[in-house]
Coordinates of C-alpha atoms and ligand atoms in Angstrom, one line a residue:
X276 CA -23.4 46.4 139.3
X277 CA -25.9 49.1 138.2
X278 CA -24.7 52.0 136.0
X279 CA -25.2 54.4 138.9
X280 CA -22.9 52.3 141.0
X281 CA -20.4 52.2 138.4
X282 CA -20.5 55.9 137.7
X283 CA -20.0 56.5 141.5
X284 CA -17.0 54.2 141.6
X285 CA -15.3 55.8 138.7
X286 CA -15.8 59.3 140.4
X287 CA -14.4 58.0 143.6
X288 CA -11.4 56.6 141.8
X289 CA -10.8 59.9 140.0
X290 CA -11.0 61.6 143.3
X291 CA -8.6 59.2 144.9
X292 CA -6.1 59.6 142.1
X293 CA -6.3 63.4 142.3
X294 CA -5.6 63.2 146.0
X295 CA -2.7 60.9 145.4
X296 CA -1.2 63.2 142.9
X297 CA -1.6 66.2 145.3
X298 CA -0.1 64.4 148.2
X299 CA 3.0 63.1 146.2
X300 CA 3.7 66.5 144.6
X301 CA 3.4 68.2 148.1
X302 CA 5.6 65.7 149.7
X303 CA 8.2 65.8 147.3
X304 CA 8.3 69.7 147.3
X305 CA 8.8 69.5 151.1
X306 CA 12.0 69.7 153.1
X307 CA 12.9 66.9 153.9
X308 CA 11.1 65.2 151.0
X309 CA 8.3 62.8 152.2
X310 CA 5.9 60.4 150.9
X311 CA 3.0 58.8 152.8
X312 CA 3.2 55.1 153.6
X313 CA -0.6 54.7 153.3
X314 CA 0.1 54.7 149.5
X315 CA 2.3 51.6 149.8
X316 CA -0.7 49.3 149.3
X317 CA -1.4 49.0 145.5
X318 CA -1.8 45.4 144.3
X319 CA 2.0 44.7 144.2
X320 CA 2.3 46.5 147.6
X321 CA -0.6 44.3 149.1
X322 CA 1.4 41.2 148.1
X323 CA 4.7 42.5 149.3
X324 CA 3.0 43.2 152.7
X325 CA 1.7 39.8 152.8
X326 CA 5.3 38.5 152.2
X327 CA 6.5 40.7 154.9
X328 CA 4.0 39.3 157.5
X329 CA 5.3 35.9 156.6
X330 CA 9.0 36.8 157.1
X331 CA 10.7 35.2 160.1
X332 CA 12.1 38.7 161.2
X333 CA 8.7 40.4 161.1
X334 CA 7.7 39.1 164.6
X335 CA 4.7 41.6 164.9
X336 CA 2.2 39.2 162.9
X337 CA 3.2 36.2 164.8
X338 CA 2.8 37.9 168.1
X339 CA -0.7 39.3 167.4
X340 CA -1.6 36.0 165.9
X341 CA -0.6 34.3 169.1
X342 CA -3.0 36.7 170.9
X343 CA -5.8 36.0 168.5
X344 CA -5.3 32.3 168.2
X345 CA -4.6 31.5 171.9
X346 CA -6.3 34.2 173.9
X347 CA -9.4 34.4 171.8
X348 CA -11.8 33.8 174.8
X349 CA -10.2 36.7 176.7
X350 CA -10.7 39.1 173.6
X351 CA -14.2 37.8 173.1
X352 CA -15.1 38.3 176.8
X353 CA -14.2 42.0 176.6
X354 CA -16.6 42.3 173.6
X355 CA -19.4 40.1 175.1
X356 CA -19.5 41.9 178.5
X357 CA -22.9 42.8 177.5
X358 CA -25.0 40.5 175.2
X359 CA -26.3 43.5 173.1
X360 CA -25.9 43.1 169.3
X361 CA -23.1 45.0 167.8
X362 CA -21.1 45.9 164.7
X363 CA -17.4 44.7 164.7
X364 CA -15.8 47.4 162.6
X365 CA -12.2 46.7 161.6
X366 CA -9.9 49.6 160.5
X367 CA -7.3 48.5 158.1
X368 CA -8.5 45.0 157.9
X369 CA -6.1 43.8 155.2
X370 CA -6.5 40.0 154.5
X371 CA -8.1 39.6 158.0
X372 CA -6.0 36.5 159.0
X373 CA -5.9 37.4 162.7
X374 CA -9.5 38.7 163.1
X375 CA -10.8 35.4 161.5
X376 CA -10.1 33.6 164.7
X377 CA -12.1 36.1 166.7
X378 CA -14.9 36.0 164.2
X379 CA -15.1 32.3 164.3
X380 CA -15.2 32.3 168.1
X381 CA -17.9 34.9 168.2
X382 CA -20.1 32.9 165.7
X383 CA -19.5 29.8 167.7
X384 CA -20.8 31.7 170.9
X385 CA -23.9 32.8 168.8
X386 CA -23.1 36.4 169.1
X387 CA -25.4 38.8 167.1
X388 CA -23.0 41.0 165.0
X389 CA -22.1 42.4 161.5
X390 CA -18.4 42.4 160.6
X391 CA -17.5 45.6 158.7
X392 CA -14.0 45.6 157.5
X393 CA -12.7 49.0 156.3
X394 CA -9.5 49.2 154.1
X395 CA -8.0 51.7 151.6
X396 CA -7.3 48.9 149.3
X397 CA -10.3 47.5 147.5
X398 CA -8.1 44.7 146.2
X399 CA -7.3 43.3 149.6
X400 CA -11.0 43.7 150.7
X401 CA -12.2 41.5 147.9
X402 CA -9.5 38.9 148.8
X403 CA -10.9 39.0 152.5
X404 CA -14.4 39.0 151.3
X405 CA -13.8 35.8 149.2
X406 CA -12.0 34.1 152.0
X407 CA -14.5 34.8 154.7
X408 CA -17.6 33.9 152.4
X409 CA -15.8 30.5 151.9
X410 CA -14.6 29.9 155.5
X411 CA -17.3 31.4 157.5
X412 CA -20.5 31.3 155.4
X413 CA -22.8 32.3 158.2
X414 CA -21.0 35.6 158.9
X415 CA -22.8 38.9 158.0
X416 CA -20.1 41.0 156.3
X417 CA -20.2 44.5 154.8
X418 CA -16.9 45.6 153.2
X419 CA -16.2 49.3 153.2
X420 CA -13.5 50.4 150.9
X421 CA -12.0 53.9 151.6
X422 CA -10.5 56.3 154.3
X423 CA -11.1 55.3 157.9
X424 CA -13.3 58.2 159.0
X425 CA -15.3 58.5 155.8
X426 CA -16.1 54.8 156.1
X427 CA -16.8 55.1 159.9
X428 CA -19.3 57.7 158.9
X429 CA -20.8 55.2 156.4
X430 CA -20.9 52.5 159.0
X431 CA -22.9 54.9 161.3
X432 CA -25.3 55.7 158.5
X433 CA -25.9 51.8 158.0
X434 CA -26.4 50.9 161.6
X435 CA -26.8 52.5 165.0
X436 CA -25.9 49.3 167.0
X437 CA -23.1 49.4 169.6
X438 CA -19.7 49.4 168.1
X439 CA -16.6 47.4 168.6
X440 CA -13.7 48.8 166.7
X441 CA -10.6 46.8 165.8
X442 CA -7.4 48.7 165.0
X443 CA -4.7 45.9 164.8
X444 CA -1.4 45.2 163.7
X445 CA 0.3 48.3 165.1
X446 CA -1.4 50.3 162.4
X447 CA -1.4 53.1 164.9
X448 CA 2.4 53.0 164.8
X449 CA 2.3 54.3 161.2
X450 CA 1.1 57.7 162.6
X451 CA 3.4 60.4 163.9
X452 CA 2.6 60.7 167.7
X453 CA 0.6 64.0 167.2
X454 CA -1.3 62.4 164.4
X455 CA -2.1 59.3 166.5
X456 CA -3.5 61.5 169.3
X457 CA -5.8 63.5 166.8
X458 CA -6.7 60.2 165.1
X459 CA -7.8 58.6 168.5
X460 CA -9.8 61.8 169.5
X461 CA -11.4 61.7 166.0
X462 CA -12.2 58.0 166.4
X463 CA -13.8 58.7 169.8
X464 CA -16.2 61.3 168.3
X465 CA -17.7 58.5 166.1
X466 CA -18.3 56.4 169.2
X467 CA -20.8 56.3 172.0
X468 CA -20.3 55.6 175.7
X469 CA -20.0 51.8 176.1
X470 CA -18.4 51.4 172.7
X471 CA -15.1 49.5 172.7
X472 CA -11.8 49.8 170.7
X473 CA -9.2 47.1 170.6
X474 CA -5.9 48.4 169.5
X475 CA -2.8 46.6 168.6
X476 CA 0.6 48.2 169.9
X477 CA 4.1 47.0 169.1
X478 CA 6.1 47.3 172.2
X479 CA 9.5 48.7 172.8
X480 CA 11.9 45.8 173.1
X481 CA 15.6 44.9 172.3
X482 CA 16.3 47.4 169.6
X483 CA 18.1 45.0 167.3
X484 CA 14.9 42.8 167.1
X485 CA 13.0 45.7 165.9
X486 CA 15.5 46.9 163.4
X487 CA 15.8 43.4 162.0
X488 CA 12.1 43.3 161.4
X489 CA 12.3 46.3 159.1
X490 CA 15.7 45.7 157.5
X491 CA 15.3 42.1 156.4
X492 CA 18.2 40.3 154.6
X493 CA 15.9 39.3 151.6
X494 CA 15.1 42.9 150.9
X495 CA 11.3 42.5 150.9
X496 CA 11.0 45.8 153.0
X497 CA 13.2 47.6 150.6
X498 CA 11.0 46.4 147.7
X499 CA 8.0 47.4 149.6
X500 CA 9.3 50.9 150.0
X501 CA 10.6 51.2 146.3
X502 CA 7.4 49.9 145.0
X503 CA 5.7 53.2 145.8
X504 CA 8.2 54.9 143.3
X505 CA 6.9 52.3 140.7
X506 CA 3.3 53.1 141.6
X507 CA 4.0 56.9 141.1
X508 CA 5.6 56.1 137.8
X509 CA 2.5 54.1 136.6
X510 CA -0.3 56.2 138.0
X511 CA 1.1 59.6 137.9
X512 CA 3.2 59.4 134.6
X513 CA 6.5 59.7 136.4
X514 CA 10.0 58.5 135.4
X515 CA 11.6 57.5 138.7
X516 CA 14.6 55.2 138.0
X517 CA 14.0 52.9 140.9
X518 CA 17.5 51.4 140.8
X519 CA 18.8 54.9 141.6
X520 CA 17.3 54.9 145.2
X521 CA 18.2 52.7 148.2
X522 CA 16.3 51.8 151.2
X523 CA 17.7 52.9 154.6
X524 CA 16.1 51.9 157.9
X525 CA 16.7 53.3 161.5
X526 CA 15.3 52.6 165.0
X527 CA 15.9 55.1 167.8
X528 CA 15.2 53.2 171.1
X529 CA 14.9 56.3 173.1
X530 CA 11.8 57.7 171.2
X531 CA 10.7 54.2 170.0
X532 CA 10.7 55.8 166.3
X533 CA 11.5 53.2 163.6
X534 CA 11.8 55.1 160.3
X535 CA 12.2 54.1 156.6
X536 CA 13.8 56.3 154.1
X537 CA 14.8 56.1 150.3
X538 CA 18.2 57.6 149.5
X539 CA 18.9 59.1 146.1
X540 CA 22.1 57.5 145.0
X541 CA 22.8 60.2 142.4
X542 CA 22.0 63.9 141.7
X543 CA 18.8 63.3 139.5
X544 CA 15.8 65.0 138.0
X545 CA 12.5 63.2 138.2
X546 CA 9.6 64.3 136.1
X547 CA 6.2 63.7 137.8
X548 CA 3.2 64.5 135.6
X549 CA 5.0 67.4 133.9
X550 CA 6.7 68.7 137.0
X551 CA 10.5 68.3 137.5
X552 CA 11.7 67.2 141.1
X553 CA 15.3 67.7 141.8
X554 CA 17.2 65.1 144.0
X555 CA 20.7 65.9 145.3
X556 CA 23.0 62.9 145.8
X557 CA 22.3 61.3 149.1
X558 CA 19.2 63.3 149.6
X559 CA 16.5 61.3 151.3
X560 CA 12.7 60.6 151.1
X561 CA 11.2 60.0 154.4
X562 CA 8.8 57.1 153.7
X563 CA 7.3 55.5 156.8
X564 CA 7.2 55.7 160.7
X565 CA 6.6 52.6 162.6
X566 CA 6.3 53.9 166.2
X567 CA 6.9 51.5 169.1
X568 CA 5.2 52.2 172.5
X569 CA 5.5 51.3 176.1
X570 CA 2.4 50.1 177.7
X571 CA 2.3 53.3 179.7
X572 CA 2.5 55.3 176.5
X573 CA -0.4 53.6 175.2
X574 CA -2.5 54.3 178.3
X575 CA -1.5 58.0 177.9
X576 CA -2.8 58.0 174.4
X577 CA -6.0 56.5 175.7
X578 CA -6.4 59.1 178.5
X579 CA -5.5 62.0 176.2
X580 CA -8.1 61.0 173.8
X581 CA -11.1 60.4 176.1
X582 CA -10.8 56.6 176.5
X583 CA -10.5 54.4 179.5
X584 CA -8.2 51.4 179.2
X585 CA -10.0 48.4 180.6
X586 CA -7.7 45.6 179.6
X587 CA -4.6 44.5 177.8
X588 CA -3.7 41.3 176.4
X589 CA 0.0 40.3 175.6
X590 CA 1.6 37.6 173.5
X591 CA 3.7 35.0 175.2
X592 CA 6.8 36.9 174.6
X593 CA 5.3 40.2 175.8
X594 CA 6.4 41.8 172.6
X595 CA 3.0 43.0 171.5
X596 CA -0.2 44.0 173.1
X597 CA -3.8 44.3 172.2
X598 CA -5.3 46.9 174.6
X599 CA -9.0 47.4 175.1
X600 CA -10.4 50.9 175.5
X601 CA -13.9 52.1 176.6
X602 CA -15.4 55.1 175.1
Ligands
AVI159 C1 1.1 48.2 158.5 N1 2.1 48.5 159.4 C2 1.7 48.3 160.7 C3 3.6 47.9 159.1 C4 4.4 48.3 160.1 O1 5.0 47.5 160.8 O2 4.7 49.5 160.3 C5 4.0 48.3 157.7 C6 5.4 47.8 157.5 N2 6.4 48.6 157.0 C7 7.5 47.9 156.8 N3 7.2 46.6 157.3 C8 5.9 46.5 157.7

């Protein structure tokens, strides 16, 4: 790495840390208190999320894997409708296990494309990069580490080819409904007519199945939530006593909102970077929304953000769907 690149990286890290500090203090001074789940993904958080994806209760990964493994040609046909070269941009790529099936299929079809995974975690991107370099050496890959829209801008600077955007894993579910709408509208502004989005939605189903997926007996989801307190302790000089908080999960089948909270087990004061935050006994921190959709609600989201739904592919249980939208 050149000195200039290193200086830029350090500046970006400083910026990210400042933003993290700002968001944490703002969220904990809010009523009700809240923290943003995008901050779950430090190195430990990445590992815990990989463990969640491997849990029997967390059906989402298996369902989408079923689609990517067994309906690869259907997915690829949507993308290869025209044989024009393209950039395959994946938002929140993570370790890319599912997309790898599609990437391999597209390479076998001799499709002309560059894979551009975007993720907020530089750590998981380097895991992904190493894996794909080994498994698919002929793949053109450019990793973009940062916030979605900033990196979409960068992708547009690098190339003006047609775009296919993957937003898998029900990542859209981690946005409040209003936020999801403005996100999809924002996403559309980076696209041109004819560009395609493939978006993964976790569908409404038996509520117990959903609750169990986020309330696992082994306590991995609890550890995943609590790890954000440990991250705040380490990165923001705070003194959360993690044992004094407990994970609590809810699912509301009417709205499809699956929400996680951390409950303060005691009246306590927590010091964060010189600022004291008061927690009453039983006071909660709202941590994460994992919104579940009906197929119709996904179509409404598409229509309201200027996309046209052209197809949807379901897993064999019809628990999860990847929908294809045309810009
Ligand atoms: C990344 N995201 C789609 C996951 C979800 O299902 O909302 C994160 C997660 N939280 C708890 N378990 C998994």
